[in-house]
Amino acid sequence: MNSNEHATPSVQQQELAAAGVEYLLPSYVDLHGIPKSKMVPLSHYGRMMGGSELCTGAALEGIPQDVSEEEVASHPDPDSCRVLPWNSKVAWFASDLWCRGEPFSACSRNILKRAVSRAADMGYAMKLGVEAEFFVLQDTPDGGYAPLSARHHLEKPAYDVARLMDNFPWISNLVAAMNKLGWGVYSFDHEDGIGQFEIDFNYFDVLAMADNYVFFRWMANEIARQAGGFATFMPKPYGDRAGSGAHFNVSLADPETGRNLFAADNDPRGCGLSPLGYHFVAGVLRHLPAICAVVAPTVNSYKRLILRGSMSGFTWAPVFRCYGNNNRTNTIRIPLGGGRMELRAADSSCNPYLGSAMVLMAGLEGIAEKLDPGDPHLDNMYLKSPEELAALGIGTLPRSLDEALTAFAADPLSKEVFGPEMYQSWLDYKMQEWTSYANHVGDWEKKRYLKMF
Ligand code: GLU
Ligand code: MG
């Protein structure tokens, strides 16, 4: 029998039927980390779990497959199953792509799984928390966009209670949905951009967190749409406002006991980080420019990674290649209490599988080579002059996607993490994205140059 749809339903299938689920989404991602899938009736659960659902890789953005090639098959992870909080007839699975009977090397989830298994070989399990920042906006009749709340402009809307309450109907639905999924939301607020929000919730094993972040972007959009808006994960929708980070909070645990191996009671450097944690930080610092290309992967990402730009205040976004204590002016911050490192370069547009795979492999290299990141920077790094920074040996993060891609291409870690096919495909795709942007003649330059001479 090539179909087991008539076989005894599995426990999970029975549970889904009892919950009223009728359809399944064995979902995988394209290069951007956007979920894609066919929809499968619940009666085909068994076949689907065995990899029956095929797709042409060439139909997905940035996937190294030609139209003539063998299809890729979706292999759902049963542990990732969740009923959509906004539509109880449908359940979603994060899935790995396979090709010709084996894991497809260019699948983002497989790329992360390879890094996770390298960590397991060394005796570590990576934990990841993502601070989800995003804007919820609405389309305006003139073709533009605006916040849902029509209150007057505020110079500093961070933590503004009135604007948070204006958005309560959809944000409380989103938080309830996250908690229904067991994500343990512990706070949410209006952020420093107008119409910008942050929702903070538990950390997870890195693979589960990457699945959750992919799902979160979709879910936030669905719930915002019910309120007549849309969620945007474009890192910098307003040039004169703060952008949206997706800060990665990273630690390594003992896979057996779950003990946090980055925690330290007696850290002579005062950050509450273990020697292992410092080695990891040093590995991430070594590869930061290449990592930047992956965790801040769009043209727009680099309009976020600035000190001030056209803003009145600071952006809170990282600019310099350095680490420090509980001090947001460093790209890597060790938050108060220690036991983790926060990579602030990561933004809301990243593919979380690829981004966390790069971070993990860089950190493991730091551990293997016992690298030392030096002492943490405690000062306001935003206020340092170029001369002071040069004296400290601190460079900047890439200033554009172009610079970041050059760093990615030059760093051997990139190909090691991505595998040769996805490395080339990702780089080609992103270089084209950059070229298309660079060759575009936009409003800013027309306004400036058209009648200048
Ligand atoms: N929105 C800032 C960023 O772009 C971060 C603000 C914060 O520290 O929460 O990274
Ligand atoms: Mg924030």
XYZ file of C-alpha atoms in Angstrom, residues 31-251:
221
model
C 15.427 31.860 1.557
C 13.714 34.707 3.432
C 12.239 32.423 6.099
C 8.716 32.868 4.741
C 6.480 29.806 5.255
C 5.340 27.908 2.157
C 3.215 24.780 1.909
C 0.512 22.768 0.230
C -2.568 22.091 2.318
C -3.367 18.482 3.166
C -6.674 17.037 4.443
C -6.289 15.429 7.875
C -7.186 12.009 6.426
C -3.819 12.085 4.628
C -1.857 12.696 7.843
C 0.059 9.384 7.655
C 1.180 9.855 4.054
C 2.116 13.458 4.726
C 4.266 12.538 7.719
C 6.048 10.033 5.472
C 7.026 12.818 3.061
C 4.311 12.560 0.417
C 4.081 16.323 -0.194
C 6.378 17.418 -2.982
C 7.197 20.843 -4.314
C 9.413 22.182 -7.064
C 12.292 23.907 -5.330
C 12.651 26.275 -8.296
C 9.291 27.805 -7.340
C 10.779 29.053 -4.059
C 12.892 32.200 -3.831
C 16.604 31.531 -3.567
C 16.450 27.741 -3.488
C 19.189 26.190 -5.653
C 17.071 24.007 -7.896
C 16.333 24.062 -11.574
C 12.800 23.479 -12.932
C 13.980 20.214 -14.454
C 15.187 18.778 -11.161
C 13.678 16.245 -8.766
C 11.067 17.766 -6.463
C 11.790 18.324 -2.808
C 9.606 16.599 -0.214
C 8.327 18.118 2.977
C 9.032 16.056 6.124
C 7.002 17.542 8.981
C 8.364 17.628 12.509
C 5.569 16.211 14.716
C 6.868 18.133 17.750
C 6.320 21.449 15.968
C 2.602 20.820 15.360
C 0.260 23.628 16.382
C -3.345 24.470 15.620
C -3.604 27.987 14.178
C -4.881 30.139 17.049
C -6.913 32.176 14.528
C -8.331 29.189 12.605
C -8.884 25.975 14.558
C -9.552 23.950 11.401
C -5.902 24.115 10.371
C -2.719 22.762 11.988
C 0.794 23.851 10.984
C 4.025 21.864 11.093
C 7.573 23.090 10.624
C 9.137 20.723 8.129
C 12.493 19.754 6.679
C 12.912 19.470 2.943
C 14.289 16.236 1.549
C 15.487 15.489 -1.967
C 16.101 12.064 -3.514
C 15.544 10.316 -0.193
C 17.852 12.405 1.957
C 17.801 15.775 3.753
C 18.083 18.571 1.167
C 21.308 20.383 1.977
C 19.950 23.844 1.007
C 16.903 23.678 3.303
C 17.226 26.399 5.947
C 15.945 24.130 8.705
C 18.441 21.412 7.738
C 21.223 24.003 7.778
C 20.344 24.869 11.360
C 20.005 21.182 12.244
C 23.535 20.545 10.988
C 24.833 23.289 13.306
C 22.727 21.916 16.175
C 24.194 18.480 15.679
C 27.734 19.925 15.624
C 26.938 21.548 18.977
C 25.542 18.262 20.305
C 28.772 16.497 19.316
C 30.629 19.028 21.469
C 28.164 18.505 24.350
C 26.042 21.666 23.961
C 22.429 22.586 23.204
C 21.748 26.149 22.028
C 18.866 28.101 23.545
C 17.482 31.133 21.750
C 15.122 33.923 22.701
C 14.140 36.529 20.089
C 12.922 39.988 21.087
C 10.221 40.531 18.497
C 9.951 44.153 17.344
C 7.637 45.103 14.487
C 5.303 47.852 13.321
C 1.575 47.501 12.851
C 0.417 50.035 10.258
C -2.445 50.635 7.870
C -2.542 51.524 4.190
C -3.574 55.114 3.493
C -5.578 56.328 0.454
C -2.537 58.174 -0.957
C -0.658 54.867 -1.310
C 1.359 55.407 1.858
C 1.128 53.925 5.322
C 0.390 55.201 8.807
C -0.005 53.907 12.362
C -3.419 52.619 13.446
C -3.550 55.126 16.289
C -4.356 58.612 15.002
C -3.025 60.411 18.093
C -0.720 63.349 17.591
C 2.938 62.851 16.821
C 5.196 62.223 19.844
C 8.960 62.742 19.809
C 9.428 59.782 22.153
C 6.572 57.279 21.889
C 8.493 54.488 23.688
C 6.407 52.854 26.443
C 3.499 55.191 25.652
C 0.467 53.820 27.455
C -2.196 55.671 25.451
C -0.881 54.377 22.120
C -0.489 50.888 23.537
C -4.128 50.976 24.641
C -5.249 52.286 21.218
C -3.788 49.077 19.838
C -5.078 46.850 22.639
C -7.754 45.046 20.545
C -5.296 43.398 18.178
C -2.223 43.200 20.426
C -4.116 41.469 23.226
C -5.433 38.966 20.639
C -1.896 38.362 19.436
C -0.552 37.892 22.961
C -3.447 35.525 23.805
C -2.630 33.529 20.665
C 1.050 33.333 21.658
C 0.137 32.174 25.136
C -2.266 29.591 23.736
C 0.768 28.173 21.960
C 2.632 28.072 25.282
C 5.108 30.857 24.500
C 4.881 32.512 27.922
C 4.643 36.192 26.960
C 5.975 38.222 29.875
C 5.610 41.799 28.600
C 4.769 43.903 25.571
C 4.953 47.608 24.881
C 4.800 50.447 22.407
C 8.347 50.989 21.182
C 10.287 54.030 20.035
C 9.003 53.989 16.445
C 5.528 55.322 15.785
C 3.204 52.274 15.545
C 6.059 50.012 16.684
C 5.674 47.253 19.267
C 7.763 44.641 21.034
C 6.483 41.401 22.510
C 8.817 39.462 24.784
C 8.318 35.786 25.476
C 10.192 32.646 26.552
C 13.318 31.257 25.010
C 13.361 27.768 23.479
C 15.701 25.238 21.960
C 17.084 27.066 18.945
C 15.206 24.970 16.367
C 11.848 25.466 18.108
C 12.529 29.197 18.475
C 13.351 29.548 14.786
C 10.105 27.700 13.943
C 8.239 30.006 16.320
C 9.689 33.198 14.860
C 8.747 32.147 11.305
C 5.263 31.377 12.577
C 5.114 34.592 14.621
C 5.596 36.904 11.633
C 2.726 35.202 9.811
C 0.487 35.119 12.887
C 1.123 38.788 13.735
C 0.103 39.712 10.208
C -3.060 37.623 10.289
C -4.133 39.143 13.595
C -3.234 42.708 12.565
C -5.263 42.231 9.377
C -8.329 41.449 11.464
C -7.955 44.971 12.892
C -7.630 46.530 9.435
C -3.842 46.890 9.604
C -0.775 44.885 8.674
C 2.328 43.893 10.578
C 5.584 44.884 8.940
C 8.894 43.237 9.623
C 10.709 45.627 7.305
C 13.530 46.671 9.647
C 13.251 50.433 9.038
C 9.884 51.559 7.659
C 10.472 55.186 8.781
C 13.842 56.822 8.190
C 13.416 59.184 11.114
C 12.298 56.580 13.653
C 13.766 53.552 15.414
C 13.912 50.338 13.402
C 12.868 46.812 14.319
C 15.477 44.540 15.805
C 15.048 40.846 16.508
C 17.776 40.655 19.118
C 19.037 37.087 19.526
C 19.464 36.078 23.185
C 21.762 33.092 23.117
C 23.041 30.590 25.653
